[in-house]
Coordinates of C-alpha atoms in Angstrom, one line a residue:
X68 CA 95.3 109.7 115.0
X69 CA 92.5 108.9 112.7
X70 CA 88.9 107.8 114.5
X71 CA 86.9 106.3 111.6
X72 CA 83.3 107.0 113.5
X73 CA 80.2 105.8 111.8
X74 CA 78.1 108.1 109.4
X75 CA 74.4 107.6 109.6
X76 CA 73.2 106.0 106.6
X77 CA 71.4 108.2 103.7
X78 CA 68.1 107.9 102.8
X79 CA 69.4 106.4 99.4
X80 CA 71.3 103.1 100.4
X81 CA 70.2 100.3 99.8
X82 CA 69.4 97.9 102.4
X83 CA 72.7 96.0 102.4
X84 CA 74.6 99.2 101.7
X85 CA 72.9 100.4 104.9
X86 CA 74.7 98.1 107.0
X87 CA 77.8 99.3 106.0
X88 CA 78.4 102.8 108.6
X89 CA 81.9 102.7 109.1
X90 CA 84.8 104.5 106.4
X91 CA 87.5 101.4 105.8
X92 CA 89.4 103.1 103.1
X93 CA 91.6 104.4 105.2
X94 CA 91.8 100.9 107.0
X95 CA 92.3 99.1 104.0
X96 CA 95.5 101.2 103.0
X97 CA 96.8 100.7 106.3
X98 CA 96.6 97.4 105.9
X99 CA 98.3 97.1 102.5
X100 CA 101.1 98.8 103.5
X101 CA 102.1 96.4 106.1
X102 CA 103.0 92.5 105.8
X103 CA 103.5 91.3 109.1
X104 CA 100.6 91.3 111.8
X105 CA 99.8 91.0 115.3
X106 CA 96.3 90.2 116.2
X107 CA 95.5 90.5 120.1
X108 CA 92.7 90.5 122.1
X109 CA 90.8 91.1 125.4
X110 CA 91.7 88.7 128.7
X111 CA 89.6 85.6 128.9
X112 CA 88.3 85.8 125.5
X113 CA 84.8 84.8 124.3
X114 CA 84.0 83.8 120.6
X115 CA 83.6 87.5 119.3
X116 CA 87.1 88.3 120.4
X117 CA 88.2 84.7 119.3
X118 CA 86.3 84.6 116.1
X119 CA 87.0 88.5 114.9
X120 CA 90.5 87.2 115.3
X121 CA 90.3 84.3 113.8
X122 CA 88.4 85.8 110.7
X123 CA 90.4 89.2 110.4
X124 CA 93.7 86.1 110.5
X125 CA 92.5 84.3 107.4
X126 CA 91.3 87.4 105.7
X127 CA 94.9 88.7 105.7
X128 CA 96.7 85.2 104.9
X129 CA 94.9 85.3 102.1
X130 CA 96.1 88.4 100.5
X131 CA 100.0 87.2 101.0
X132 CA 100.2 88.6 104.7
X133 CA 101.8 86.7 107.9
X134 CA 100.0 86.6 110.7
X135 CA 100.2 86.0 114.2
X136 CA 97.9 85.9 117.3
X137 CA 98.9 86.7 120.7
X138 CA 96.5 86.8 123.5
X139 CA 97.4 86.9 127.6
X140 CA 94.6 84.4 128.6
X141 CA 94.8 80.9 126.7
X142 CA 91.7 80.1 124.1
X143 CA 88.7 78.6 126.6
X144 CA 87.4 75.0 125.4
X145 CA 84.7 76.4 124.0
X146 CA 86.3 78.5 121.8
X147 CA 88.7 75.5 120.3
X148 CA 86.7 74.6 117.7
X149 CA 87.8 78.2 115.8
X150 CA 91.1 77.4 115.9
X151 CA 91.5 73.6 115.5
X152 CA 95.2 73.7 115.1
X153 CA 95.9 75.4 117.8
X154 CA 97.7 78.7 116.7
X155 CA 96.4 81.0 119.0
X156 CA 99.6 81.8 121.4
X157 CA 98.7 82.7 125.0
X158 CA 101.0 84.0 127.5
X159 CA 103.8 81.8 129.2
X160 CA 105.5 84.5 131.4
X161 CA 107.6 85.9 128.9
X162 CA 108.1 88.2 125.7
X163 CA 107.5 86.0 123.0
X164 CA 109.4 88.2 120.4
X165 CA 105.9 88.8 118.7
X166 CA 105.2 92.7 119.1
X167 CA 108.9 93.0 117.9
X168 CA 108.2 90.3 114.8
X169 CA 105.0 92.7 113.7
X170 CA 105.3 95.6 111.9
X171 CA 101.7 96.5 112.6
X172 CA 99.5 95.5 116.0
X173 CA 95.9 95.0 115.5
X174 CA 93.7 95.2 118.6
X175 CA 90.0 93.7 118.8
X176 CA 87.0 93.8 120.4
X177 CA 88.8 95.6 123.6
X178 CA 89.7 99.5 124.1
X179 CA 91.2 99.6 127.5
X180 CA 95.0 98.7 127.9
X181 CA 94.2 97.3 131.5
X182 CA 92.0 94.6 129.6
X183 CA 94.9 93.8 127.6
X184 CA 97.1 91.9 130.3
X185 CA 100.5 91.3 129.9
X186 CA 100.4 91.1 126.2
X187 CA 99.4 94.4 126.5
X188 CA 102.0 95.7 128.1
X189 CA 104.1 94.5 125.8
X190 CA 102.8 95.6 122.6
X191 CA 102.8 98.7 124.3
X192 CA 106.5 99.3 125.2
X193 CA 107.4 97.9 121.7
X194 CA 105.7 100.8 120.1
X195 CA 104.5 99.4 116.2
X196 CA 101.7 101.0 114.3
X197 CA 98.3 99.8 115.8
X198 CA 94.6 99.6 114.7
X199 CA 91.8 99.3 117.0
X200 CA 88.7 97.2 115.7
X201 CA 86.2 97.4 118.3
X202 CA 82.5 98.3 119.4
X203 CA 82.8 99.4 123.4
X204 CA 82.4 102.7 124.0
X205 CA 85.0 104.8 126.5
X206 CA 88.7 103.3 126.4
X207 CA 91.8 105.2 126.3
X208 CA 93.1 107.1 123.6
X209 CA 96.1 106.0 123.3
X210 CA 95.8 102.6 122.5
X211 CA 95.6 103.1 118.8
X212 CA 96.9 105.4 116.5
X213 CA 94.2 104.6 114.0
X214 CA 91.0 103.5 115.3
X215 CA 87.3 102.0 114.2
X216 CA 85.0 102.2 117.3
X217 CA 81.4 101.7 116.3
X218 CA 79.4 101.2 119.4
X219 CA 76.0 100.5 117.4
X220 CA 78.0 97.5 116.3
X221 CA 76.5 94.2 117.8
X222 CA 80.0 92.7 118.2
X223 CA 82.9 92.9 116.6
X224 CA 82.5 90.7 114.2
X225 CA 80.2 93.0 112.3
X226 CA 83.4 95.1 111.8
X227 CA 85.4 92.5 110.6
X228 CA 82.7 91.1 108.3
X229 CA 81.9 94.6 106.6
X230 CA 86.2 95.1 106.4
X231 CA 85.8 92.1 104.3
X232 CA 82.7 93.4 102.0
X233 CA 84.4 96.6 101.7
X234 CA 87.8 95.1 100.6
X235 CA 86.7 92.3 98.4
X236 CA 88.1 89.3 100.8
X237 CA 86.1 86.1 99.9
X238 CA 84.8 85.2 103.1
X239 CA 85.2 81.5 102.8
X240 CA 83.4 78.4 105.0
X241 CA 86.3 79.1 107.8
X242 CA 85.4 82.8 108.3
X243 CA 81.8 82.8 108.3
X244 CA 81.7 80.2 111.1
X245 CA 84.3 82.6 113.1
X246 CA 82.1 85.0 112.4
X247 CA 78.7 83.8 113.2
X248 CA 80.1 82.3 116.7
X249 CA 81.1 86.2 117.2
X250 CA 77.5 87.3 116.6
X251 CA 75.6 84.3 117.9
X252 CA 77.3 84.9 121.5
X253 CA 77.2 89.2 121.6
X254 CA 73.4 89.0 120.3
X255 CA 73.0 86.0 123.0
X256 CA 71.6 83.9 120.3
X257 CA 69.9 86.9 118.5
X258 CA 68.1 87.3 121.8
X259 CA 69.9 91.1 122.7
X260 CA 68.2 94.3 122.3
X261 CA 71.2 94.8 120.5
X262 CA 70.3 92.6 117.5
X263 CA 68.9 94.3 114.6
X264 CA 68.6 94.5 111.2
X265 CA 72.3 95.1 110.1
X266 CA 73.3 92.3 112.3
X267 CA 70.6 90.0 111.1
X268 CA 71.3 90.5 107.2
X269 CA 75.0 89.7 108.1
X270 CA 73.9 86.7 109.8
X271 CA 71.8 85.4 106.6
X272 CA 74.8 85.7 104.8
X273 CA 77.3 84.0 106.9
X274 CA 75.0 81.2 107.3
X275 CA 74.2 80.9 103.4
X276 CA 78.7 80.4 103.5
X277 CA 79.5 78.7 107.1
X278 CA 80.5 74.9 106.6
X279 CA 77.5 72.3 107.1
X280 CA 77.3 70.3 110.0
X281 CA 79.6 67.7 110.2
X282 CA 78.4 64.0 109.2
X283 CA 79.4 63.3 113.6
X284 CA 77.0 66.0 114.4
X285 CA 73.7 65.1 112.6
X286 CA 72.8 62.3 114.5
X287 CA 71.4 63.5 117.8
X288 CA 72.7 65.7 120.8
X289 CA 74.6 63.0 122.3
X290 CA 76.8 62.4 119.2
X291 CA 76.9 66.2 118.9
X292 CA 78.6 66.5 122.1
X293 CA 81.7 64.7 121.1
X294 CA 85.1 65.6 120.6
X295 CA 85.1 65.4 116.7
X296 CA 85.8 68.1 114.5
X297 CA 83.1 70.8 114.9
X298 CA 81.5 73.7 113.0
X299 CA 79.6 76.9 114.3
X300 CA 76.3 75.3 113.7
X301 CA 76.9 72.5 116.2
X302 CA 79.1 74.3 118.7
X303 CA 78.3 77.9 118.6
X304 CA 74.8 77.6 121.0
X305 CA 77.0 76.1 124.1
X306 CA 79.1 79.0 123.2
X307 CA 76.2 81.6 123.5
X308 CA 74.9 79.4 126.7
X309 CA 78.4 80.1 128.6
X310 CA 78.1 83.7 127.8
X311 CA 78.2 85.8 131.1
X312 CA 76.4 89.1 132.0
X313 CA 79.3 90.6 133.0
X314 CA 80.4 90.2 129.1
X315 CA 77.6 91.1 127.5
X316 CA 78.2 93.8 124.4

């Protein structure tokens, strides 16, 4: 089992470099040497879980991989706006024939198989490769053979962001409003002690690449409100605003 902790930063990075702690090489082979993916998450997702998945799924599409994501709890509303076409699969009472499909499981933004659900427990008893992506500290061991668990990452989404720098990935309109609803709602609006400067430079370039506001969103709040197609700039603060203590990190 590989951990891939993070290294404290030298005294000689520069201050982008700096914000990159974690080793993805061996990540990055894994990830070559598989075609077919499995993205999961945590039970009643937020917009990190959402978004890193969301982010990580384009990334991969984009380099000639398939992708699927399989989550126990269903998308909440105000989440929707990351995944417009609905292809986010949720949990019906039975085996979809996903784990099985994959030839490699990737868990985000959760360490704990309890968390998991039922999806869980099916990815478990299937038995594929997995990769862990995730800042929580404790967890069980076992729930990824290869694992990145940064806990001084502000959410998840500064993983998947930094796996994209480190690989190359263009990190196109789509992925940088996943991404930003993923550190908008884990830095409660950059409000958290947990924002910093590694978080914050990320954030200034995500928002230099997320999509512009709609034309149906730059009238006033009541027009903004609507059901129209959205971006992260017009929906990600009612994101943040539903966030819960009890999620927090």
């Amino acid at each position: 089992r590989a951990s891939l902790l993070p290294a404290e930063p030298s005294a000689e990075m520069s201050a982008t470099d700096a914000a990159s702690t974690v080793d993805w090489a061996p990540v990055q082979e894994l990830l070559a040497r598989h075609n077919r993916f499995l993205l999961t998450t945590h039970l009643n997702p937020e917009p990190d879980a959402i978004g890193s998945e969301v982010a990580l799924a384009e990334m991969l599409r984009a380099s000639g991989k398939d992708v699927a994501i399989w989550n126990t709890s269903a998308t909440p509303r105000n989440c929707a706006f990351l995944d417009p076409e609905g292809a986010i699969r949720s949990w019906t009472g039975e085996d979809s024939g996903l784990a099985a499909w994959a030839d490699l499981v990737v868990i985000l933004d959760v360490n704990a198989w309890s968390n998991l659900g039922e999806v869980g427990g099916v990815i478990r008893a299937t038995q594929r490769p997995r990769l862990l992506i995730d800042h929580h500290r404790g967890g069980d061991p076992d729930i990824a053979e290869t694992r990145v668990a940064d806990v001084s990452a502000a959410a998840t989404g500064v993983l998947v962001y930094e796996l994209a720098r480190a690989s190359g990935a263009a990190i196109t309109p789509r992925i940088a409003d996943a991404l930003l609803a993923a550190l908008c709602v884990d830095t409660g609006s950059f409000r958290f002690g947990n924002t910093d400067p590694r978080v914050l430079r990320i954030a200034a370039d995500l928002v230099a690449r997320a999509r512009s506001p709609p034309r149906s969103t730059r009238g006033s709040s009541r027009t903004s409100r609507g059901r129209g197609s959205g971006s992260f700039r017009s929906r990600a603060p009612r994101c943040a605003a539903r966030r819960t203590a009890a999620s927090r990190g």
